[in-house]
PDB file of C-alpha atoms and ligand atoms in Angstrom:
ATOM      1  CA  UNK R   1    -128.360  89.024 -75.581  1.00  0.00           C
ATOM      2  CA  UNK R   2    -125.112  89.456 -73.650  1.00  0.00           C
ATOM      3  CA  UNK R   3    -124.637  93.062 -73.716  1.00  0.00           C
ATOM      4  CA  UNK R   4    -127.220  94.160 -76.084  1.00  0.00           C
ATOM      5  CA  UNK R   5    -128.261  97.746 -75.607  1.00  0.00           C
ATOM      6  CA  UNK R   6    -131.921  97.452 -75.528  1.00  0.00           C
ATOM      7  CA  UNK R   7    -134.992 100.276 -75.896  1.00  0.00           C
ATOM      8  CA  UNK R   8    -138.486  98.659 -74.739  1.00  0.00           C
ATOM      9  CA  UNK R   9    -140.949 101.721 -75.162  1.00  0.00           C
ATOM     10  CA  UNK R  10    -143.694 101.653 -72.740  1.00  0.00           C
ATOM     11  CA  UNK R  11    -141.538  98.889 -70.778  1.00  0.00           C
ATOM     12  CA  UNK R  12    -143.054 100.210 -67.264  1.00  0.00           C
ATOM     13  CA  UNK R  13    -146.212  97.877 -66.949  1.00  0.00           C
ATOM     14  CA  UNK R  14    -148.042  94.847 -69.029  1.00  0.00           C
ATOM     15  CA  UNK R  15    -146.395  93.164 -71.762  1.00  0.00           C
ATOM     16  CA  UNK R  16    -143.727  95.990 -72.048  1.00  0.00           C
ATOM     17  CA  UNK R  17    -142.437  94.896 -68.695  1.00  0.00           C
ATOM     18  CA  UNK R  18    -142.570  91.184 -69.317  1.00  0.00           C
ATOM     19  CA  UNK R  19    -140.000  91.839 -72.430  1.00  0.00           C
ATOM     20  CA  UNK R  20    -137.460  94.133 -70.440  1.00  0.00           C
ATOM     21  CA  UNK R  21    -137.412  91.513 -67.532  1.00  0.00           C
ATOM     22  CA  UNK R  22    -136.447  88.520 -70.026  1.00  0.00           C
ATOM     23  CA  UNK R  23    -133.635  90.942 -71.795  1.00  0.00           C
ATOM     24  CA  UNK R  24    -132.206  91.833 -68.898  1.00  0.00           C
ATOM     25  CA  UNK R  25    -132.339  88.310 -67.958  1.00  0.00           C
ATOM     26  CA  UNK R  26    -130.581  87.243 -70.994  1.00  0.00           C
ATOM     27  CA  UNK R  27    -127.848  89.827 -70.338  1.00  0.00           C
ATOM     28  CA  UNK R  28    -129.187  92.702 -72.195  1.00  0.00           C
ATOM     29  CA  UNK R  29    -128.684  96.192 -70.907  1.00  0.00           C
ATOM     30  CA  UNK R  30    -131.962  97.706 -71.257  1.00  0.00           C
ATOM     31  CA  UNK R  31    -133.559 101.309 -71.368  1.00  0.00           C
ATOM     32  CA  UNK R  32    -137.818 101.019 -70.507  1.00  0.00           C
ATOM     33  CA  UNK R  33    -139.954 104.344 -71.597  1.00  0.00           C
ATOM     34  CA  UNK R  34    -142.850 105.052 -70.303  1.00  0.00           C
ATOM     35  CA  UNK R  35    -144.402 108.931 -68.631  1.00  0.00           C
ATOM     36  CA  UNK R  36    -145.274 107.857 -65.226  1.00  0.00           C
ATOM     37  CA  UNK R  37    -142.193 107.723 -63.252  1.00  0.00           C
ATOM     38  CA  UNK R  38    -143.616 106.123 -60.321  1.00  0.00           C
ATOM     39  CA  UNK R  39    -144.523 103.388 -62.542  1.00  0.00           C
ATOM     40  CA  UNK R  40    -140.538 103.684 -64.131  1.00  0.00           C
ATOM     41  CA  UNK R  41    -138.811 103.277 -60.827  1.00  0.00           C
ATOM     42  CA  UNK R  42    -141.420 100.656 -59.621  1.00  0.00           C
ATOM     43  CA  UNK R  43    -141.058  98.484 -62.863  1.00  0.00           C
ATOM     44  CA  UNK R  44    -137.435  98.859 -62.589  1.00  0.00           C
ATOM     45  CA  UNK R  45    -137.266  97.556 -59.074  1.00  0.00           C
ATOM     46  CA  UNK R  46    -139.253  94.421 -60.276  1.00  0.00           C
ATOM     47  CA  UNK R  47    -136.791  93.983 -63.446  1.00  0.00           C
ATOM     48  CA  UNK R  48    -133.411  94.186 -61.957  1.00  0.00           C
ATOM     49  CA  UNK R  49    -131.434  91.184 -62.026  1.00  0.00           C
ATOM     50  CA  UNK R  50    -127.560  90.525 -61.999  1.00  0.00           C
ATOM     51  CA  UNK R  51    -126.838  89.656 -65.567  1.00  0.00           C
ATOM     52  CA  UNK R  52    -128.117  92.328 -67.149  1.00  0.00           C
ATOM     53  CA  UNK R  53    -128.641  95.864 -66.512  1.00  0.00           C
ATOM     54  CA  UNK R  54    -131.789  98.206 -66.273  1.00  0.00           C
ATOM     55  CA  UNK R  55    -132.458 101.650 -66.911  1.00  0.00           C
ATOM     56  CA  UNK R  56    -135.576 103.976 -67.255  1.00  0.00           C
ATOM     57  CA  UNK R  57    -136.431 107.252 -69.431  1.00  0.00           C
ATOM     58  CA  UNK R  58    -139.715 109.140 -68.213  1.00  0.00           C
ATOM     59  CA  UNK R  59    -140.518 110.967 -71.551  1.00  0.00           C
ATOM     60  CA  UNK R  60    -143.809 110.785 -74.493  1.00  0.00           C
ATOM     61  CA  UNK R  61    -143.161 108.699 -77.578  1.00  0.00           C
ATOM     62  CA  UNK R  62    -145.817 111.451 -79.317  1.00  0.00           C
ATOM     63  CA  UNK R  63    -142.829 114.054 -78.808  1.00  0.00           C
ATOM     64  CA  UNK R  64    -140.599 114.005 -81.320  1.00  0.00           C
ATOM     65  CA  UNK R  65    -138.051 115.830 -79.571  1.00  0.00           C
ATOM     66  CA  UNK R  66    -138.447 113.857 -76.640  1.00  0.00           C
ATOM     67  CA  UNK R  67    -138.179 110.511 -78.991  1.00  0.00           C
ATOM     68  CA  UNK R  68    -134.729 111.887 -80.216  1.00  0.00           C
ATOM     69  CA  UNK R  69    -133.222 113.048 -76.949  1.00  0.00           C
ATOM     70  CA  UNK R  70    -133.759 109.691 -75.303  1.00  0.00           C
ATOM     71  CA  UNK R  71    -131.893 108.193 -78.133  1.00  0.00           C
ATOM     72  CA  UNK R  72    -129.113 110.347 -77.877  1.00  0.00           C
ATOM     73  CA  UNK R  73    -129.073 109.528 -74.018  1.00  0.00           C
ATOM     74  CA  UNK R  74    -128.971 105.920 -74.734  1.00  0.00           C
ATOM     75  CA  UNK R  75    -126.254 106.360 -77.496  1.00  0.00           C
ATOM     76  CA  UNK R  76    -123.953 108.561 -74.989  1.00  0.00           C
ATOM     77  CA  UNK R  77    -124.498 106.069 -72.064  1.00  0.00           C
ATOM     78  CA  UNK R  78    -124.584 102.762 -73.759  1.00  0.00           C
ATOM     79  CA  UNK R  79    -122.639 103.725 -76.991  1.00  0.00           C
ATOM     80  CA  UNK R  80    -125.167 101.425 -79.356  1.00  0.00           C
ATOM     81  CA  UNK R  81    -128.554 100.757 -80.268  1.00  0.00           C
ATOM     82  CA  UNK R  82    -129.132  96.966 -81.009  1.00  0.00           C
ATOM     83  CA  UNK R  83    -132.641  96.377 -80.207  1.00  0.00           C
ATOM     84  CA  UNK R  84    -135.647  98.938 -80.371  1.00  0.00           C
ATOM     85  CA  UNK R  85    -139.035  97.292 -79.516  1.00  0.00           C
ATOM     86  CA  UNK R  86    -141.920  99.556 -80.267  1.00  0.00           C
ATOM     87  CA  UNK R  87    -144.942  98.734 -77.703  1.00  0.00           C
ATOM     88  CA  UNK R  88    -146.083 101.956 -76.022  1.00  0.00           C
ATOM     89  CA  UNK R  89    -150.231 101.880 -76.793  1.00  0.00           C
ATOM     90  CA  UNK R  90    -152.653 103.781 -75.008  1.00  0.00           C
ATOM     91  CA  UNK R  91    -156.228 101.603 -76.388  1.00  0.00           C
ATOM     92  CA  UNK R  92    -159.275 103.456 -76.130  1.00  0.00           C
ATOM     93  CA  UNK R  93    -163.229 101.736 -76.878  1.00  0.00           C
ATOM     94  CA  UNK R  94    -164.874 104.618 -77.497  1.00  0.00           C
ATOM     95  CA  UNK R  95    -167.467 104.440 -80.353  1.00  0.00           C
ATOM     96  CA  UNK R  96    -166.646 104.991 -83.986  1.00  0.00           C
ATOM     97  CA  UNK R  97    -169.557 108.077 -83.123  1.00  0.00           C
ATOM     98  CA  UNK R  98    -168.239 109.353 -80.040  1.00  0.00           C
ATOM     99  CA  UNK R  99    -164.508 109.857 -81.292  1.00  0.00           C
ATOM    100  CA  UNK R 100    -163.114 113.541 -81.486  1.00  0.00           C
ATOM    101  CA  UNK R 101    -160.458 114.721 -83.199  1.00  0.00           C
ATOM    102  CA  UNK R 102    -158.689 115.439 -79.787  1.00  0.00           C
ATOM    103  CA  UNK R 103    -158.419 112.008 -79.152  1.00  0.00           C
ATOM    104  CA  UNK R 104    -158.275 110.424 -82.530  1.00  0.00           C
ATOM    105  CA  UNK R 105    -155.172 112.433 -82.982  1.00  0.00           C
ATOM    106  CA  UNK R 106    -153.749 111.542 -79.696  1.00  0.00           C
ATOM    107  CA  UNK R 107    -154.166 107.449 -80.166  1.00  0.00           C
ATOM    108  CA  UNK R 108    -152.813 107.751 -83.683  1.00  0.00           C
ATOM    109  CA  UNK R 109    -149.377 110.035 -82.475  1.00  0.00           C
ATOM    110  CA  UNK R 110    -148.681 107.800 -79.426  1.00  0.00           C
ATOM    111  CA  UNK R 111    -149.207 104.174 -81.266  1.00  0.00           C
ATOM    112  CA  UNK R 112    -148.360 104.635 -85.162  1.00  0.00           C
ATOM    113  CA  UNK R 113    -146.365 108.194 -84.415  1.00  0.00           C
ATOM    114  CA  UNK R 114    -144.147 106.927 -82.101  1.00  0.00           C
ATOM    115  CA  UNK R 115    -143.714 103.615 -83.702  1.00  0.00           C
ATOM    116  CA  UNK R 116    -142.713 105.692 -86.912  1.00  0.00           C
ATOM    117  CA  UNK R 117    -140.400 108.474 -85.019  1.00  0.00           C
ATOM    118  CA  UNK R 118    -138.660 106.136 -82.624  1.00  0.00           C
ATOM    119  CA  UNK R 119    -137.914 103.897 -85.522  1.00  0.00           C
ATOM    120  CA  UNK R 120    -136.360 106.721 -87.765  1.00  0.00           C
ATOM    121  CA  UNK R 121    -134.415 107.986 -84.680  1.00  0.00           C
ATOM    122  CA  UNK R 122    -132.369 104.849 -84.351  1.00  0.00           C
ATOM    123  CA  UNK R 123    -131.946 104.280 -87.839  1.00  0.00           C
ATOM    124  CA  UNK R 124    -128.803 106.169 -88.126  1.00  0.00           C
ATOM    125  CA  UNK R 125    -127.071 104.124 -85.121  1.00  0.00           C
ATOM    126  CA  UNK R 126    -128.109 101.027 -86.127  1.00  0.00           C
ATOM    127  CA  UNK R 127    -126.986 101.425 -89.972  1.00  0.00           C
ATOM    128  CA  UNK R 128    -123.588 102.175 -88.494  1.00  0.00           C
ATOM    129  CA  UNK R 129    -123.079  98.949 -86.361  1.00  0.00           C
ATOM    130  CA  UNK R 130    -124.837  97.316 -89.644  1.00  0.00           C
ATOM    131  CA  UNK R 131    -126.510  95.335 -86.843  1.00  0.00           C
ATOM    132  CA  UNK R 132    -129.935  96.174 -85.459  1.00  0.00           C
ATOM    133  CA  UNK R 133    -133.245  94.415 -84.779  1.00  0.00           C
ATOM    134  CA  UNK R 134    -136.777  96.571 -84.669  1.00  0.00           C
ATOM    135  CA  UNK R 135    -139.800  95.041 -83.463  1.00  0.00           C
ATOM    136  CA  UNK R 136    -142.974  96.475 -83.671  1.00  0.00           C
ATOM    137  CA  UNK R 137    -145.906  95.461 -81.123  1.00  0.00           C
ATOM    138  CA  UNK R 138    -149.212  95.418 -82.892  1.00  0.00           C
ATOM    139  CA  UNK R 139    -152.469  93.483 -82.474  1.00  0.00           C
ATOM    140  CA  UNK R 140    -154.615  91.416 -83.772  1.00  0.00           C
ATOM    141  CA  UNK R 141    -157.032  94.771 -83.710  1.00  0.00           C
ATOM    142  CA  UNK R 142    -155.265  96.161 -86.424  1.00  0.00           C
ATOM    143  CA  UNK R 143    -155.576  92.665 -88.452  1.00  0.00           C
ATOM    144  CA  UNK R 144    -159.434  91.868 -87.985  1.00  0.00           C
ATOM    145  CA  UNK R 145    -160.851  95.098 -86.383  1.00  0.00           C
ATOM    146  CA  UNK R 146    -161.982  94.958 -83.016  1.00  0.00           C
ATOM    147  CA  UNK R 147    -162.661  92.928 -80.303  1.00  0.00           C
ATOM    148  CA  UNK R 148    -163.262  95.693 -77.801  1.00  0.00           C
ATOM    149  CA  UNK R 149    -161.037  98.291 -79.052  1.00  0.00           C
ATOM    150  CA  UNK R 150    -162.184 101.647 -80.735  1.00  0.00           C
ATOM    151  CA  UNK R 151    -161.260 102.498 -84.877  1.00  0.00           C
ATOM    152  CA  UNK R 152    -158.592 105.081 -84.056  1.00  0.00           C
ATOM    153  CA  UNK R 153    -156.803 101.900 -82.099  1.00  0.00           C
ATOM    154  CA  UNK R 154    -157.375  99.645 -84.924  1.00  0.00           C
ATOM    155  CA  UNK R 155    -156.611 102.236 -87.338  1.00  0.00           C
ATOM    156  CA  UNK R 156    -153.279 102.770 -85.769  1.00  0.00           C
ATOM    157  CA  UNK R 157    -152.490  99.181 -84.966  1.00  0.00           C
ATOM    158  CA  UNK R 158    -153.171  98.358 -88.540  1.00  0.00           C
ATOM    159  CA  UNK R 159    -150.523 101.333 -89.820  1.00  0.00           C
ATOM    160  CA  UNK R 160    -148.042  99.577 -87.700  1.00  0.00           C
ATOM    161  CA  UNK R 161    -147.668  96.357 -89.983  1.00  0.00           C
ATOM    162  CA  UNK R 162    -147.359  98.867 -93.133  1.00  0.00           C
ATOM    163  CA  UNK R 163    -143.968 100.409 -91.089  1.00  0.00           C
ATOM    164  CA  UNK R 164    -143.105  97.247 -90.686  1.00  0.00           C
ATOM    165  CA  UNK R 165    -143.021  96.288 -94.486  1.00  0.00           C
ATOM    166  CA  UNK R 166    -141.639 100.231 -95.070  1.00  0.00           C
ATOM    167  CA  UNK R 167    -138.454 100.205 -92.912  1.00  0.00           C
ATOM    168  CA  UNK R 168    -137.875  96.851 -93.462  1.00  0.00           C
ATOM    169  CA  UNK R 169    -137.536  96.524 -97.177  1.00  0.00           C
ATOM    170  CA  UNK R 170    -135.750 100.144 -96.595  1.00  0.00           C
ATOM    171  CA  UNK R 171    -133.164  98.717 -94.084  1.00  0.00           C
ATOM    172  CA  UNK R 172    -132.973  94.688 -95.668  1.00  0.00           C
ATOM    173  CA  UNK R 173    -129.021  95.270 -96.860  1.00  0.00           C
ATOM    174  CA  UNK R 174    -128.118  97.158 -93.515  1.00  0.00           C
ATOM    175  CA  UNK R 175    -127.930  94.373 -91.429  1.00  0.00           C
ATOM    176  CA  UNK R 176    -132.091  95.737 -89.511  1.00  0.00           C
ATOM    177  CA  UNK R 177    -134.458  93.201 -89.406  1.00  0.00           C
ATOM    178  CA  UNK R 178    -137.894  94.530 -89.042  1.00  0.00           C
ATOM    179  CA  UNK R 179    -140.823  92.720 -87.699  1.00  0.00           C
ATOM    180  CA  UNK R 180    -144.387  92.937 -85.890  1.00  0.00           C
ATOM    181  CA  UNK R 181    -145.746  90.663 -82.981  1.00  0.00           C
ATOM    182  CA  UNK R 182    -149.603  90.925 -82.954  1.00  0.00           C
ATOM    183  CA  UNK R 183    -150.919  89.422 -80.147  1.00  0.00           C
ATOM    184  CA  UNK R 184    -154.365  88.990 -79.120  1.00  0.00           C
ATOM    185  CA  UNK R 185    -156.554  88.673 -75.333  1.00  0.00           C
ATOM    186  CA  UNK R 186    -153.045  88.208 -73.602  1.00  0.00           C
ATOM    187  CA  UNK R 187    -153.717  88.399 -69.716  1.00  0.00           C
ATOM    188  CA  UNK R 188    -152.387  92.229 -68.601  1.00  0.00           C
ATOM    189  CA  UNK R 189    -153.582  95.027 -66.228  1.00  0.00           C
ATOM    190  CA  UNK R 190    -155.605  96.501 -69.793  1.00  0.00           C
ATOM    191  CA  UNK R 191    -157.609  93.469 -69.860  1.00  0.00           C
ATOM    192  CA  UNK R 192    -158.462  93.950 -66.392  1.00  0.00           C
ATOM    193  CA  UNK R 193    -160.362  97.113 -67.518  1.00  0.00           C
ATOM    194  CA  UNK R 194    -162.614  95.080 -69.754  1.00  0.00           C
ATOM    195  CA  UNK R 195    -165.842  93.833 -69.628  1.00  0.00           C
ATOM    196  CA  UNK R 196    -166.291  90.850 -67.832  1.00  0.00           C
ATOM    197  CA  UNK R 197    -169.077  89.486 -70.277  1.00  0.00           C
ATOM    198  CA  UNK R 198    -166.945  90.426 -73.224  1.00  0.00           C
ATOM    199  CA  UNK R 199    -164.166  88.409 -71.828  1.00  0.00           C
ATOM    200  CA  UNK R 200    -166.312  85.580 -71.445  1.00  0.00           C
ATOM    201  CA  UNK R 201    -167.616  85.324 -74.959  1.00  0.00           C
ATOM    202  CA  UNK R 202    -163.861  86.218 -76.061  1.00  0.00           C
ATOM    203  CA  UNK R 203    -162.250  83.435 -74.436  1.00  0.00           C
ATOM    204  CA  UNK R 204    -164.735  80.789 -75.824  1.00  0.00           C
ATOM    205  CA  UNK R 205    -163.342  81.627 -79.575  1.00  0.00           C
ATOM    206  CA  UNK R 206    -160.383  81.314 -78.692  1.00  0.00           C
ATOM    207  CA  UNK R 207    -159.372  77.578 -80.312  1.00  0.00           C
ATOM    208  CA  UNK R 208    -157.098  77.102 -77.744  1.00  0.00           C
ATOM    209  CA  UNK R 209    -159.490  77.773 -75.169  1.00  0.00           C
ATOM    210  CA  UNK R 210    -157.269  80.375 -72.963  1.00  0.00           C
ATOM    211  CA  UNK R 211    -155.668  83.846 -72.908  1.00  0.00           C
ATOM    212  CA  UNK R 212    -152.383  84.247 -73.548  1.00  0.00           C
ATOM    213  CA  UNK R 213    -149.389  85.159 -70.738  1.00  0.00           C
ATOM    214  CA  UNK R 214    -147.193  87.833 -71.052  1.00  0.00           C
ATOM    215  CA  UNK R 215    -144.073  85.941 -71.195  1.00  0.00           C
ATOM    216  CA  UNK R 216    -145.547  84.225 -73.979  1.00  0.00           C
ATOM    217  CA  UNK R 217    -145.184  87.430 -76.452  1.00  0.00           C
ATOM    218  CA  UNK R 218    -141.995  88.442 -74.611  1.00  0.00           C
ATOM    219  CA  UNK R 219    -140.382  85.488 -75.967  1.00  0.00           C
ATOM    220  CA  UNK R 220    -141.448  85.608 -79.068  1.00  0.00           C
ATOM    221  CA  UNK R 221    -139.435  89.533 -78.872  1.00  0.00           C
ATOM    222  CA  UNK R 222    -136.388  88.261 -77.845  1.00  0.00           C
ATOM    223  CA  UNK R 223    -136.343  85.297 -80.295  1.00  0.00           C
ATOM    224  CA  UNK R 224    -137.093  88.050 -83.039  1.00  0.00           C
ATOM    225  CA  UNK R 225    -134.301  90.186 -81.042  1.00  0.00           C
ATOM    226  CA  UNK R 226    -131.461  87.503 -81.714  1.00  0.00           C
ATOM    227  CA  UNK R 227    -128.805  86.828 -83.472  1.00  0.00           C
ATOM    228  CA  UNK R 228    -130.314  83.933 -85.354  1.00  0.00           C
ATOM    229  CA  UNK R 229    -133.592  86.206 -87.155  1.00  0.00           C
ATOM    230  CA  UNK R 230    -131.138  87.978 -89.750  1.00  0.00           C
ATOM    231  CA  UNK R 231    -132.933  86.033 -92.624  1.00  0.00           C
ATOM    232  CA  UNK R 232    -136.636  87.022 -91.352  1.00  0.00           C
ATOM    233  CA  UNK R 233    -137.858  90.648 -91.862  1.00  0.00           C
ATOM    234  CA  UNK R 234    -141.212  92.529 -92.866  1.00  0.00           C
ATOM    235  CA  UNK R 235    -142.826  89.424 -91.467  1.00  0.00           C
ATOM    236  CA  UNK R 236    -145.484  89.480 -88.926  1.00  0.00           C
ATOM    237  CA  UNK R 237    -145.689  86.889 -85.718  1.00  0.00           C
ATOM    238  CA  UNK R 238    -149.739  86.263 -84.794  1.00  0.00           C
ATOM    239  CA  UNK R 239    -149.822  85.212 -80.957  1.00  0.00           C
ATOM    240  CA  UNK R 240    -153.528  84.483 -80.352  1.00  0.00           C
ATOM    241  CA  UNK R 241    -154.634  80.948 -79.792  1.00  0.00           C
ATOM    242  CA  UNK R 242    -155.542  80.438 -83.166  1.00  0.00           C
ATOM    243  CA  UNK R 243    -158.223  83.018 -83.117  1.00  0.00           C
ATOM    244  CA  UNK R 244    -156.739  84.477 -86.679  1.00  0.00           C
ATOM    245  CA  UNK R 245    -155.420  81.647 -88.798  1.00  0.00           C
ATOM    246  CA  UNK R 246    -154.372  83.398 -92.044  1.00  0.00           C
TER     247      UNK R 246
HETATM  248  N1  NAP H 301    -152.648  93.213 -73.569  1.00  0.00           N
HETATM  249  C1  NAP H 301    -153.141  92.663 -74.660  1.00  0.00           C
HETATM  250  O1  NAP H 301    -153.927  91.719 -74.634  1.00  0.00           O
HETATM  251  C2  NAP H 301    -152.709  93.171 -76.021  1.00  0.00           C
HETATM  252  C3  NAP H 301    -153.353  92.645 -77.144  1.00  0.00           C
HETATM  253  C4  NAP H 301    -152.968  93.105 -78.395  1.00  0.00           C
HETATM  254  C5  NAP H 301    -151.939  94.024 -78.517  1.00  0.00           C
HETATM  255  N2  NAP H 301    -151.341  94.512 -77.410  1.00  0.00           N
HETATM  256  C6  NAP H 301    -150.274  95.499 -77.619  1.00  0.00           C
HETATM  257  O2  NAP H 301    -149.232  95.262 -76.705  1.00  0.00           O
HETATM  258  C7  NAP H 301    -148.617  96.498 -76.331  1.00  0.00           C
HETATM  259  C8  NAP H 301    -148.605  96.611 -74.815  1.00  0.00           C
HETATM  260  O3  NAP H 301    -149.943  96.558 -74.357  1.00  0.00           O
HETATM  261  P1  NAP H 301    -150.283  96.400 -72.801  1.00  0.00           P
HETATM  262  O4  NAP H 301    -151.577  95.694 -72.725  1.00  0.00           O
HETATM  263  O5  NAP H 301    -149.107  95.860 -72.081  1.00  0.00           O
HETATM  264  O6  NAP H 301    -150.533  97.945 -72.406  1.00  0.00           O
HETATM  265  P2  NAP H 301    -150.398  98.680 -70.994  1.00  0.00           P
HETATM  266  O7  NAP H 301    -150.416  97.722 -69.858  1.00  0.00           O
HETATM  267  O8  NAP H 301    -151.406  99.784 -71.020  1.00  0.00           O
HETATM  268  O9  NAP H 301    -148.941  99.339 -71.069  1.00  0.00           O
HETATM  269  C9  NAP H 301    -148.679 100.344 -71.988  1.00  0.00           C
HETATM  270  C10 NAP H 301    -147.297 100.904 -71.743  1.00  0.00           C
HETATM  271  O10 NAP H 301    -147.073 101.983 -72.667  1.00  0.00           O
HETATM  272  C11 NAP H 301    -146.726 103.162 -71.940  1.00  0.00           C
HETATM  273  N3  NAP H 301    -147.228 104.316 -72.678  1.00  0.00           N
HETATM  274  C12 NAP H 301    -148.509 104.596 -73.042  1.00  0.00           C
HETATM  275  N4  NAP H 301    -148.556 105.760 -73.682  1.00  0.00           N
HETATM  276  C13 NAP H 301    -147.280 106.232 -73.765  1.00  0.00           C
HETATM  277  C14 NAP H 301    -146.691 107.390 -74.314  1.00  0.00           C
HETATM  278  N5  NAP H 301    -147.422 108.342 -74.913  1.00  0.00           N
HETATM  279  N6  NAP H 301    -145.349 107.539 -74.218  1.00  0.00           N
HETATM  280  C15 NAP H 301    -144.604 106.598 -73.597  1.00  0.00           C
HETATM  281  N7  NAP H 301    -145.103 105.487 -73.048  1.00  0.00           N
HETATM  282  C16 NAP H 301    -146.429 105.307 -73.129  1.00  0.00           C
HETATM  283  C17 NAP H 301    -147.394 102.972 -70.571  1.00  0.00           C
HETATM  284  O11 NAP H 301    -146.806 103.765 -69.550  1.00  0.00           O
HETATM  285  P3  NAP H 301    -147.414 105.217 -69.150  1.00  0.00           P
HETATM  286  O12 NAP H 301    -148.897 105.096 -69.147  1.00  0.00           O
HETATM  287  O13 NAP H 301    -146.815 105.523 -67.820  1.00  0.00           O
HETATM  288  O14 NAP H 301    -146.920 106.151 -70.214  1.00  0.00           O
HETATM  289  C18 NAP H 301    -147.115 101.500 -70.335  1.00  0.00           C
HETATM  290  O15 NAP H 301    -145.796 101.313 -69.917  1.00  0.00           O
HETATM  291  C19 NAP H 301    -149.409  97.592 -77.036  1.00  0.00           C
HETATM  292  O16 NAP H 301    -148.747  97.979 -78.208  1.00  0.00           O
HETATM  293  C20 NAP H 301    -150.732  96.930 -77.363  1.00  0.00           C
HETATM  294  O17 NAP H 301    -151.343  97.495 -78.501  1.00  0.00           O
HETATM  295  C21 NAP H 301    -151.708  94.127 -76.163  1.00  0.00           C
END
């Protein structure tokens, strides 16, 4: 990843942060999004490491605008766009019943909007270095409907893998691999916020009989992120024990 220019949206806590640390790592140069800046600068402390380099955007991935100006910052700072990860999620359990259209239409813009208008915005850039790797971070929610999660985060999860197939049959002879990750249960600060009892009865059908670790999806990103994936696009990468075999 030696010099990679690298977007990780929603890079400033869970998994998010987990993938920016191993770029950066791995030499990338690295731009995490997120709209708490306290949790920017705080997640960029933790990242930091000599042979790479780390930078943070405070902006919305539901704003378009917002989506294209960080792009252009990126472009006019780091001259490139290599890798664009899309895994800014808010997930929300409120009952099929109880959903409004307030927050159905806020879930929907932030997961499947900004997955949509962050890939278009770095279409152009990437088409011109006819190089560029997007990865889009779903869930197994969006697969096999919920575990905990509400429709609208299902819903949104599940139009993910369709944006997958879209821009990657689009972009095929560009040089732009397109791909989802769709993990399941993986240990984060979201899970914390679950209910212990549906944890327990979660982890038991899980074949193999844990929950998954962060770095575990992160390095199934930067595989995806490398130079050796140009032959595997519109494809989607289950990381859940087992728990969907398909
Ligand atoms: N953890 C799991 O077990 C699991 C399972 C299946 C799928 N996933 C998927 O993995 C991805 C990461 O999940 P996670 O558990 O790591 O979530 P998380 O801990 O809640 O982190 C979400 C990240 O997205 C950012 N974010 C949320 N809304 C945003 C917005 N409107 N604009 C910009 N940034 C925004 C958050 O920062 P701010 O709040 O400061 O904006 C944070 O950095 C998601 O796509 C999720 O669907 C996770």
């Amino acid at each position: 990843m030696r010099d990679k220019v690298v977007i990780v949206t929603g890079g400033s806590k869970g998994l998010g942060k987990y993938m920016a640390k191993d770029f950066v790592e791995n030499g990338a140069k690295v731009v995490i999004t997120g709209r708490n800046e306290d949790s920017l600068t705080a997640a960029k402390k933790e990242i930091a490491h000599e042979n790479g380099e780390i930078d943070t955007i405070q902006m919305d991935v539901s704003d378009v605008s917002a989506v294209k100006k960080t792009v252009n910052t990126v472009i006019e700072k780091w001259g490139r766009i290599d890798v664009l990860v899309n895994n800014a999620a808010v997930r929300k359990e409120t009952g099929i019943e109880e959903i409004d259209e307030e927050e159905w239409n806020n879930i929907v813009s932030i997961n499947l909007g900004g997955t949509f208008f962050f890939s278009q915005a770095v279409i152009e850039q990437m088409k011109s270095q006819k190089w560029g790797r997007i990865i889009n971070v779903s869930s197994y929610g969006g697969q096999a409907g919920p575990l905990t999660s509400g429709a609208h985060y299902c819903a949104s999860k599940a139009g993910q893998f369709a944006l997958t197939k879209t821009f990657a049959r689009y972009l095929a002879d560009s040089g732009i691999t397109v791909n989802t990750v769709s993990p399941a249960a993986i240990e984060s600060p979201e899970m914390e916020k679950m209910d212990s009892g549906k944890l327990k009865v979660m982890k038991r059908s899980i074949p193999v009989q844990r929950f998954g670790k962060s770095e575990e999806v992160a390095k199934m990103v930067s595989y995806l992120a490398s130079d050796s994936t140009g032959y595997i696009t519109g494809a989607t990468f289950d990381i859940n024990g087992g728990l969907l075999m398909r």
